[in-house]
Amino acid sequence: MTETTIRTKSLLTAIALIAVLPLGLTACSPSDPTADHTTAAAEGVGARWAACMREGGFEVQDASDEQITSGAFSMPSGVDEEAFGKRSDTCREQLGVHGADDAQKQEWARQYDAVASCIRENGYPDFPEQQEGSLDFGNYARAQEPRFDSAVQACMQEFAPDTRSAN
């Protein structure tokens, strides 16, 4: 399950995180999907991932273990998305954290498309078309409106109820 705590700031963080889905940076989980994320093997994975990313030249903050195992970490603005994705994949692989399969990514793409359509139908017809498998509110001027946050919450609950972001 992916996780979303919906408040304006955390919602925008969630959407920024969701925006990296096409890069394969989301829905990471340990190699054993039934593994407990709090086991000794998973402890410190967020800090180790961040250290690996910094060794690769990316200035990132340490992430929580949950952020890395769930794929809910953010990409710094202004970075080469492809290079960041490749380095992140390498770091996750070194740590034994694997991404979602194609079927899961396709399901998320359908869900996020439905969320975007729902947002448009709920008073934001100018909400832009989204890149497949992502939601990006960062450049949408009306994203700061309280009513927008409510619309997103309702649409996420209806069409992507299992989506969550790390705080």
mmCIF file with all atom_site columns, C-alpha atoms in Angstrom:
data_model
loop_
_atom_site.group_PDB
_atom_site.id
_atom_site.type_symbol
_atom_site.label_atom_id
_atom_site.label_alt_id
_atom_site.label_comp_id
_atom_site.label_asym_id
_atom_site.label_entity_id
_atom_site.label_seq_id
_atom_site.pdbx_PDB_ins_code
_atom_site.Cartn_x
_atom_site.Cartn_y
_atom_site.Cartn_z
_atom_site.occupancy
_atom_site.B_iso_or_equiv
_atom_site.pdbx_formal_charge
_atom_site.auth_seq_id
_atom_site.auth_comp_id
_atom_site.auth_asym_id
_atom_site.auth_atom_id
_atom_site.pdbx_PDB_model_num
ATOM 1   C CA . MET A 1 1   ? 0.000   0.000  0.000   1.00 0.00 ? 1   MET A CA 1
ATOM 2   C CA . THR A 1 2   ? 1.198   3.525  -0.654  1.00 0.00 ? 2   THR A CA 1
ATOM 3   C CA . GLU A 1 3   ? 0.286   6.226  1.926   1.00 0.00 ? 3   GLU A CA 1
ATOM 4   C CA . THR A 1 4   ? -1.009  9.850  1.742   1.00 0.00 ? 4   THR A CA 1
ATOM 5   C CA . THR A 1 5   ? -1.384  12.230 4.624   1.00 0.00 ? 5   THR A CA 1
ATOM 6   C CA . ILE A 1 6   ? -3.377  15.003 3.024   1.00 0.00 ? 6   ILE A CA 1
ATOM 7   C CA . ARG A 1 7   ? -2.647  18.494 4.196   1.00 0.00 ? 7   ARG A CA 1
ATOM 8   C CA . THR A 1 8   ? -1.671  21.248 1.838   1.00 0.00 ? 8   THR A CA 1
ATOM 9   C CA . LYS A 1 9   ? 2.079   21.004 2.403   1.00 0.00 ? 9   LYS A CA 1
ATOM 10  C CA . SER A 1 10  ? 2.185   17.229 2.703   1.00 0.00 ? 10  SER A CA 1
ATOM 11  C CA . LEU A 1 11  ? -0.205  16.961 -0.239  1.00 0.00 ? 11  LEU A CA 1
ATOM 12  C CA . LEU A 1 12  ? 2.144   18.974 -2.409  1.00 0.00 ? 12  LEU A CA 1
ATOM 13  C CA . THR A 1 13  ? 4.991   16.772 -1.197  1.00 0.00 ? 13  THR A CA 1
ATOM 14  C CA . ALA A 1 14  ? 2.948   13.698 -2.079  1.00 0.00 ? 14  ALA A CA 1
ATOM 15  C CA . ILE A 1 15  ? 2.283   14.993 -5.536  1.00 0.00 ? 15  ILE A CA 1
ATOM 16  C CA . ALA A 1 16  ? 5.924   15.856 -6.078  1.00 0.00 ? 16  ALA A CA 1
ATOM 17  C CA . LEU A 1 17  ? 6.734   12.315 -5.055  1.00 0.00 ? 17  LEU A CA 1
ATOM 18  C CA . ILE A 1 18  ? 4.073   10.844 -7.273  1.00 0.00 ? 18  ILE A CA 1
ATOM 19  C CA . ALA A 1 19  ? 5.525   12.836 -10.150 1.00 0.00 ? 19  ALA A CA 1
ATOM 20  C CA . VAL A 1 20  ? 8.606   10.612 -10.171 1.00 0.00 ? 20  VAL A CA 1
ATOM 21  C CA . LEU A 1 21  ? 6.604   7.410  -10.821 1.00 0.00 ? 21  LEU A CA 1
ATOM 22  C CA . PRO A 1 22  ? 7.563   7.248  -14.495 1.00 0.00 ? 22  PRO A CA 1
ATOM 23  C CA . LEU A 1 23  ? 11.200  7.176  -13.456 1.00 0.00 ? 23  LEU A CA 1
ATOM 24  C CA . GLY A 1 24  ? 10.636  4.019  -11.485 1.00 0.00 ? 24  GLY A CA 1
ATOM 25  C CA . LEU A 1 25  ? 11.289  5.759  -8.210  1.00 0.00 ? 25  LEU A CA 1
ATOM 26  C CA . THR A 1 26  ? 8.022   4.868  -6.559  1.00 0.00 ? 26  THR A CA 1
ATOM 27  C CA . ALA A 1 27  ? 6.557   1.976  -4.711  1.00 0.00 ? 27  ALA A CA 1
ATOM 28  C CA . CYS A 1 28  ? 9.845   0.573  -3.607  1.00 0.00 ? 28  CYS A CA 1
ATOM 29  C CA . SER A 1 29  ? 9.719   -2.319 -1.231  1.00 0.00 ? 29  SER A CA 1
ATOM 30  C CA . PRO A 1 30  ? 12.154  -4.785 0.235   1.00 0.00 ? 30  PRO A CA 1
ATOM 31  C CA . SER A 1 31  ? 12.894  -7.820 -1.944  1.00 0.00 ? 31  SER A CA 1
ATOM 32  C CA . ASP A 1 32  ? 10.499  -9.833 0.208   1.00 0.00 ? 32  ASP A CA 1
ATOM 33  C CA . PRO A 1 33  ? 7.157   -7.984 -0.031  1.00 0.00 ? 33  PRO A CA 1
ATOM 34  C CA . THR A 1 34  ? 6.048   -9.488 3.281   1.00 0.00 ? 34  THR A CA 1
ATOM 35  C CA . ALA A 1 35  ? 9.157   -8.315 5.111   1.00 0.00 ? 35  ALA A CA 1
ATOM 36  C CA . ASP A 1 36  ? 8.737   -6.074 8.145   1.00 0.00 ? 36  ASP A CA 1
ATOM 37  C CA . HIS A 1 37  ? 10.131  -2.620 7.294   1.00 0.00 ? 37  HIS A CA 1
ATOM 38  C CA . THR A 1 38  ? 11.397  -2.273 10.850  1.00 0.00 ? 38  THR A CA 1
ATOM 39  C CA . THR A 1 39  ? 13.701  -5.281 10.694  1.00 0.00 ? 39  THR A CA 1
ATOM 40  C CA . ALA A 1 40  ? 17.417  -4.818 11.140  1.00 0.00 ? 40  ALA A CA 1
ATOM 41  C CA . ALA A 1 41  ? 17.902  -5.177 7.364   1.00 0.00 ? 41  ALA A CA 1
ATOM 42  C CA . ALA A 1 42  ? 15.696  -2.143 6.695   1.00 0.00 ? 42  ALA A CA 1
ATOM 43  C CA . GLU A 1 43  ? 16.977  0.037  9.537   1.00 0.00 ? 43  GLU A CA 1
ATOM 44  C CA . GLY A 1 44  ? 19.062  2.921  8.298   1.00 0.00 ? 44  GLY A CA 1
ATOM 45  C CA . VAL A 1 45  ? 18.157  2.358  4.660   1.00 0.00 ? 45  VAL A CA 1
ATOM 46  C CA . GLY A 1 46  ? 17.028  5.987  4.298   1.00 0.00 ? 46  GLY A CA 1
ATOM 47  C CA . ALA A 1 47  ? 20.323  7.369  5.550   1.00 0.00 ? 47  ALA A CA 1
ATOM 48  C CA . ARG A 1 48  ? 22.316  4.857  3.485   1.00 0.00 ? 48  ARG A CA 1
ATOM 49  C CA . TRP A 1 49  ? 20.307  5.691  0.357   1.00 0.00 ? 49  TRP A CA 1
ATOM 50  C CA . ALA A 1 50  ? 20.917  9.415  0.911   1.00 0.00 ? 50  ALA A CA 1
ATOM 51  C CA . ALA A 1 51  ? 24.646  8.821  1.439   1.00 0.00 ? 51  ALA A CA 1
ATOM 52  C CA . CYS A 1 52  ? 24.783  6.824  -1.790  1.00 0.00 ? 52  CYS A CA 1
ATOM 53  C CA . MET A 1 53  ? 22.946  9.600  -3.631  1.00 0.00 ? 53  MET A CA 1
ATOM 54  C CA . ARG A 1 54  ? 25.351  12.228 -2.248  1.00 0.00 ? 54  ARG A CA 1
ATOM 55  C CA . GLU A 1 55  ? 28.300  10.082 -3.358  1.00 0.00 ? 55  GLU A CA 1
ATOM 56  C CA . GLY A 1 56  ? 26.744  10.255 -6.822  1.00 0.00 ? 56  GLY A CA 1
ATOM 57  C CA . GLY A 1 57  ? 26.682  14.056 -6.701  1.00 0.00 ? 57  GLY A CA 1
ATOM 58  C CA . PHE A 1 58  ? 23.074  14.666 -5.637  1.00 0.00 ? 58  PHE A CA 1
ATOM 59  C CA . GLU A 1 59  ? 22.438  16.914 -2.644  1.00 0.00 ? 59  GLU A CA 1
ATOM 60  C CA . VAL A 1 60  ? 19.635  15.124 -0.822  1.00 0.00 ? 60  VAL A CA 1
ATOM 61  C CA . GLN A 1 61  ? 18.558  15.086 2.802   1.00 0.00 ? 61  GLN A CA 1
ATOM 62  C CA . ASP A 1 62  ? 18.549  11.837 4.730   1.00 0.00 ? 62  ASP A CA 1
ATOM 63  C CA . ALA A 1 63  ? 15.230  10.134 4.173   1.00 0.00 ? 63  ALA A CA 1
ATOM 64  C CA . SER A 1 64  ? 13.305  7.965  6.587   1.00 0.00 ? 64  SER A CA 1
ATOM 65  C CA . ASP A 1 65  ? 13.470  4.233  6.037   1.00 0.00 ? 65  ASP A CA 1
ATOM 66  C CA . GLU A 1 66  ? 9.742   4.272  5.190   1.00 0.00 ? 66  GLU A CA 1
ATOM 67  C CA . GLN A 1 67  ? 10.272  6.939  2.525   1.00 0.00 ? 67  GLN A CA 1
ATOM 68  C CA . ILE A 1 68  ? 12.812  4.766  0.729   1.00 0.00 ? 68  ILE A CA 1
ATOM 69  C CA . THR A 1 69  ? 11.039  1.429  1.137   1.00 0.00 ? 69  THR A CA 1
ATOM 70  C CA . SER A 1 70  ? 7.733   2.962  0.002   1.00 0.00 ? 70  SER A CA 1
ATOM 71  C CA . GLY A 1 71  ? 9.294   5.123  -2.709  1.00 0.00 ? 71  GLY A CA 1
ATOM 72  C CA . ALA A 1 72  ? 7.958   8.332  -1.162  1.00 0.00 ? 72  ALA A CA 1
ATOM 73  C CA . PHE A 1 73  ? 11.037  10.515 -1.339  1.00 0.00 ? 73  PHE A CA 1
ATOM 74  C CA . SER A 1 74  ? 11.445  13.775 -3.175  1.00 0.00 ? 74  SER A CA 1
ATOM 75  C CA . MET A 1 75  ? 13.696  14.750 -6.012  1.00 0.00 ? 75  MET A CA 1
ATOM 76  C CA . PRO A 1 76  ? 15.573  18.034 -5.533  1.00 0.00 ? 76  PRO A CA 1
ATOM 77  C CA . SER A 1 77  ? 14.444  20.738 -7.918  1.00 0.00 ? 77  SER A CA 1
ATOM 78  C CA . GLY A 1 78  ? 16.622  21.487 -10.887 1.00 0.00 ? 78  GLY A CA 1
ATOM 79  C CA . VAL A 1 79  ? 18.291  18.076 -11.105 1.00 0.00 ? 79  VAL A CA 1
ATOM 80  C CA . ASP A 1 80  ? 18.619  15.944 -14.202 1.00 0.00 ? 80  ASP A CA 1
ATOM 81  C CA . GLU A 1 81  ? 15.644  13.632 -13.640 1.00 0.00 ? 81  GLU A CA 1
ATOM 82  C CA . GLU A 1 82  ? 17.077  10.796 -15.714 1.00 0.00 ? 82  GLU A CA 1
ATOM 83  C CA . ALA A 1 83  ? 20.453  10.883 -13.954 1.00 0.00 ? 83  ALA A CA 1
ATOM 84  C CA . PHE A 1 84  ? 18.750  11.134 -10.553 1.00 0.00 ? 84  PHE A CA 1
ATOM 85  C CA . GLY A 1 85  ? 16.533  8.160  -11.403 1.00 0.00 ? 85  GLY A CA 1
ATOM 86  C CA . LYS A 1 86  ? 19.446  6.036  -12.551 1.00 0.00 ? 86  LYS A CA 1
ATOM 87  C CA . ARG A 1 87  ? 21.474  6.844  -9.447  1.00 0.00 ? 87  ARG A CA 1
ATOM 88  C CA . SER A 1 88  ? 18.493  6.207  -7.197  1.00 0.00 ? 88  SER A CA 1
ATOM 89  C CA . ASP A 1 89  ? 17.912  2.853  -8.880  1.00 0.00 ? 89  ASP A CA 1
ATOM 90  C CA . THR A 1 90  ? 21.565  1.951  -8.339  1.00 0.00 ? 90  THR A CA 1
ATOM 91  C CA . CYS A 1 91  ? 21.455  2.980  -4.678  1.00 0.00 ? 91  CYS A CA 1
ATOM 92  C CA . ARG A 1 92  ? 18.208  1.135  -4.025  1.00 0.00 ? 92  ARG A CA 1
ATOM 93  C CA . GLU A 1 93  ? 19.564  -1.964 -5.745  1.00 0.00 ? 93  GLU A CA 1
ATOM 94  C CA . GLN A 1 94  ? 22.718  -1.851 -3.594  1.00 0.00 ? 94  GLN A CA 1
ATOM 95  C CA . LEU A 1 95  ? 20.477  -1.653 -0.516  1.00 0.00 ? 95  LEU A CA 1
ATOM 96  C CA . GLY A 1 96  ? 18.215  -4.494 -1.644  1.00 0.00 ? 96  GLY A CA 1
ATOM 97  C CA . VAL A 1 97  ? 15.161  -2.275 -2.173  1.00 0.00 ? 97  VAL A CA 1
ATOM 98  C CA . HIS A 1 98  ? 13.182  -3.058 -5.326  1.00 0.00 ? 98  HIS A CA 1
ATOM 99  C CA . GLY A 1 99  ? 10.537  -1.085 -7.197  1.00 0.00 ? 99  GLY A CA 1
ATOM 100 C CA . ALA A 1 100 ? 7.005   -1.926 -8.197  1.00 0.00 ? 100 ALA A CA 1
ATOM 101 C CA . ASP A 1 101 ? 6.286   -4.183 -11.135 1.00 0.00 ? 101 ASP A CA 1
ATOM 102 C CA . ASP A 1 102 ? 4.798   -2.914 -14.400 1.00 0.00 ? 102 ASP A CA 1
ATOM 103 C CA . ALA A 1 103 ? 1.274   -4.012 -13.487 1.00 0.00 ? 103 ALA A CA 1
ATOM 104 C CA . GLN A 1 104 ? 1.376   -1.929 -10.298 1.00 0.00 ? 104 GLN A CA 1
ATOM 105 C CA . LYS A 1 105 ? 2.748   1.089  -12.171 1.00 0.00 ? 105 LYS A CA 1
ATOM 106 C CA . GLN A 1 106 ? -0.042  0.772  -14.751 1.00 0.00 ? 106 GLN A CA 1
ATOM 107 C CA . GLU A 1 107 ? -2.631  0.626  -11.968 1.00 0.00 ? 107 GLU A CA 1
ATOM 108 C CA . TRP A 1 108 ? -1.212  3.801  -10.428 1.00 0.00 ? 108 TRP A CA 1
ATOM 109 C CA . ALA A 1 109 ? -1.255  5.497  -13.835 1.00 0.00 ? 109 ALA A CA 1
ATOM 110 C CA . ARG A 1 110 ? -4.985  4.690  -14.172 1.00 0.00 ? 110 ARG A CA 1
ATOM 111 C CA . GLN A 1 111 ? -5.660  5.892  -10.638 1.00 0.00 ? 111 GLN A CA 1
ATOM 112 C CA . TYR A 1 112 ? -3.786  9.189  -11.042 1.00 0.00 ? 112 TYR A CA 1
ATOM 113 C CA . ASP A 1 113 ? -5.479  9.845  -14.385 1.00 0.00 ? 113 ASP A CA 1
ATOM 114 C CA . ALA A 1 114 ? -8.841  9.383  -12.652 1.00 0.00 ? 114 ALA A CA 1
ATOM 115 C CA . VAL A 1 115 ? -7.739  11.700 -9.829  1.00 0.00 ? 115 VAL A CA 1
ATOM 116 C CA . ALA A 1 116 ? -6.735  14.414 -12.331 1.00 0.00 ? 116 ALA A CA 1
ATOM 117 C CA . SER A 1 117 ? -10.089 14.086 -14.135 1.00 0.00 ? 117 SER A CA 1
ATOM 118 C CA . CYS A 1 118 ? -11.927 14.239 -10.823 1.00 0.00 ? 118 CYS A CA 1
ATOM 119 C CA . ILE A 1 119 ? -10.074 17.428 -9.861  1.00 0.00 ? 119 ILE A CA 1
ATOM 120 C CA . ARG A 1 120 ? -11.137 19.020 -13.155 1.00 0.00 ? 120 ARG A CA 1
ATOM 121 C CA . GLU A 1 121 ? -14.755 17.940 -12.597 1.00 0.00 ? 121 GLU A CA 1
ATOM 122 C CA . ASN A 1 122 ? -14.720 19.413 -9.075  1.00 0.00 ? 122 ASN A CA 1
ATOM 123 C CA . GLY A 1 123 ? -14.186 23.042 -9.960  1.00 0.00 ? 123 GLY A CA 1
ATOM 124 C CA . TYR A 1 124 ? -10.717 23.095 -11.509 1.00 0.00 ? 124 TYR A CA 1
ATOM 125 C CA . PRO A 1 125 ? -11.294 22.623 -15.248 1.00 0.00 ? 125 PRO A CA 1
ATOM 126 C CA . ASP A 1 126 ? -7.981  24.356 -15.937 1.00 0.00 ? 126 ASP A CA 1
ATOM 127 C CA . PHE A 1 127 ? -5.999  21.691 -14.034 1.00 0.00 ? 127 PHE A CA 1
ATOM 128 C CA . PRO A 1 128 ? -3.394  20.719 -16.647 1.00 0.00 ? 128 PRO A CA 1
ATOM 129 C CA . GLU A 1 129 ? -3.021  17.339 -18.301 1.00 0.00 ? 129 GLU A CA 1
ATOM 130 C CA . GLN A 1 130 ? -0.546  15.251 -16.355 1.00 0.00 ? 130 GLN A CA 1
ATOM 131 C CA . GLN A 1 131 ? 2.357   13.122 -17.411 1.00 0.00 ? 131 GLN A CA 1
ATOM 132 C CA . GLU A 1 132 ? 1.223   9.480  -17.432 1.00 0.00 ? 132 GLU A CA 1
ATOM 133 C CA . GLY A 1 133 ? 1.476   7.905  -13.998 1.00 0.00 ? 133 GLY A CA 1
ATOM 134 C CA . SER A 1 134 ? 2.037   11.147 -12.170 1.00 0.00 ? 134 SER A CA 1
ATOM 135 C CA . LEU A 1 135 ? 0.327   14.063 -10.494 1.00 0.00 ? 135 LEU A CA 1
ATOM 136 C CA . ASP A 1 136 ? 2.190   17.335 -10.301 1.00 0.00 ? 136 ASP A CA 1
ATOM 137 C CA . PHE A 1 137 ? 0.614   20.233 -8.445  1.00 0.00 ? 137 PHE A CA 1
ATOM 138 C CA . GLY A 1 138 ? 3.861   22.175 -8.112  1.00 0.00 ? 138 GLY A CA 1
ATOM 139 C CA . ASN A 1 139 ? 3.288   24.468 -11.097 1.00 0.00 ? 139 ASN A CA 1
ATOM 140 C CA . TYR A 1 140 ? -0.468  24.767 -10.726 1.00 0.00 ? 140 TYR A CA 1
ATOM 141 C CA . ALA A 1 141 ? -1.192  28.288 -9.466  1.00 0.00 ? 141 ALA A CA 1
ATOM 142 C CA . ARG A 1 142 ? -4.490  27.348 -7.801  1.00 0.00 ? 142 ARG A CA 1
ATOM 143 C CA . ALA A 1 143 ? -2.945  24.499 -5.762  1.00 0.00 ? 143 ALA A CA 1
ATOM 144 C CA . GLN A 1 144 ? -2.709  26.765 -2.708  1.00 0.00 ? 144 GLN A CA 1
ATOM 145 C CA . GLU A 1 145 ? -6.463  27.340 -2.563  1.00 0.00 ? 145 GLU A CA 1
ATOM 146 C CA . PRO A 1 146 ? -8.032  25.577 0.454   1.00 0.00 ? 146 PRO A CA 1
ATOM 147 C CA . ARG A 1 147 ? -10.876 24.323 -1.713  1.00 0.00 ? 147 ARG A CA 1
ATOM 148 C CA . PHE A 1 148 ? -8.331  22.721 -4.061  1.00 0.00 ? 148 PHE A CA 1
ATOM 149 C CA . ASP A 1 149 ? -6.865  20.754 -1.168  1.00 0.00 ? 149 ASP A CA 1
ATOM 150 C CA . SER A 1 150 ? -10.365 19.502 -0.325  1.00 0.00 ? 150 SER A CA 1
ATOM 151 C CA . ALA A 1 151 ? -11.006 18.500 -3.942  1.00 0.00 ? 151 ALA A CA 1
ATOM 152 C CA . VAL A 1 152 ? -7.722  16.617 -4.100  1.00 0.00 ? 152 VAL A CA 1
ATOM 153 C CA . GLN A 1 153 ? -8.431  14.837 -0.819  1.00 0.00 ? 153 GLN A CA 1
ATOM 154 C CA . ALA A 1 154 ? -11.840 13.702 -2.048  1.00 0.00 ? 154 ALA A CA 1
ATOM 155 C CA . CYS A 1 155 ? -10.498 12.603 -5.436  1.00 0.00 ? 155 CYS A CA 1
ATOM 156 C CA . MET A 1 156 ? -7.552  10.753 -3.940  1.00 0.00 ? 156 MET A CA 1
ATOM 157 C CA . GLN A 1 157 ? -9.852  8.984  -1.493  1.00 0.00 ? 157 GLN A CA 1
ATOM 158 C CA . GLU A 1 158 ? -12.201 7.945  -4.290  1.00 0.00 ? 158 GLU A CA 1
ATOM 159 C CA . PHE A 1 159 ? -9.713  6.944  -6.987  1.00 0.00 ? 159 PHE A CA 1
ATOM 160 C CA . ALA A 1 160 ? -6.396  6.242  -5.217  1.00 0.00 ? 160 ALA A CA 1
ATOM 161 C CA . PRO A 1 161 ? -7.339  5.387  -1.628  1.00 0.00 ? 161 PRO A CA 1
ATOM 162 C CA . ASP A 1 162 ? -4.206  3.353  -0.992  1.00 0.00 ? 162 ASP A CA 1
ATOM 163 C CA . THR A 1 163 ? -1.837  6.162  -1.922  1.00 0.00 ? 163 THR A CA 1
ATOM 164 C CA . ARG A 1 164 ? 0.079   7.751  0.911   1.00 0.00 ? 164 ARG A CA 1
ATOM 165 C CA . SER A 1 165 ? 3.182   9.867  1.273   1.00 0.00 ? 165 SER A CA 1
ATOM 166 C CA . ALA A 1 166 ? 5.731   9.984  3.977   1.00 0.00 ? 166 ALA A CA 1
ATOM 167 C CA . ASN A 1 167 ? 5.535   13.230 5.928   1.00 0.00 ? 167 ASN A CA 1
#
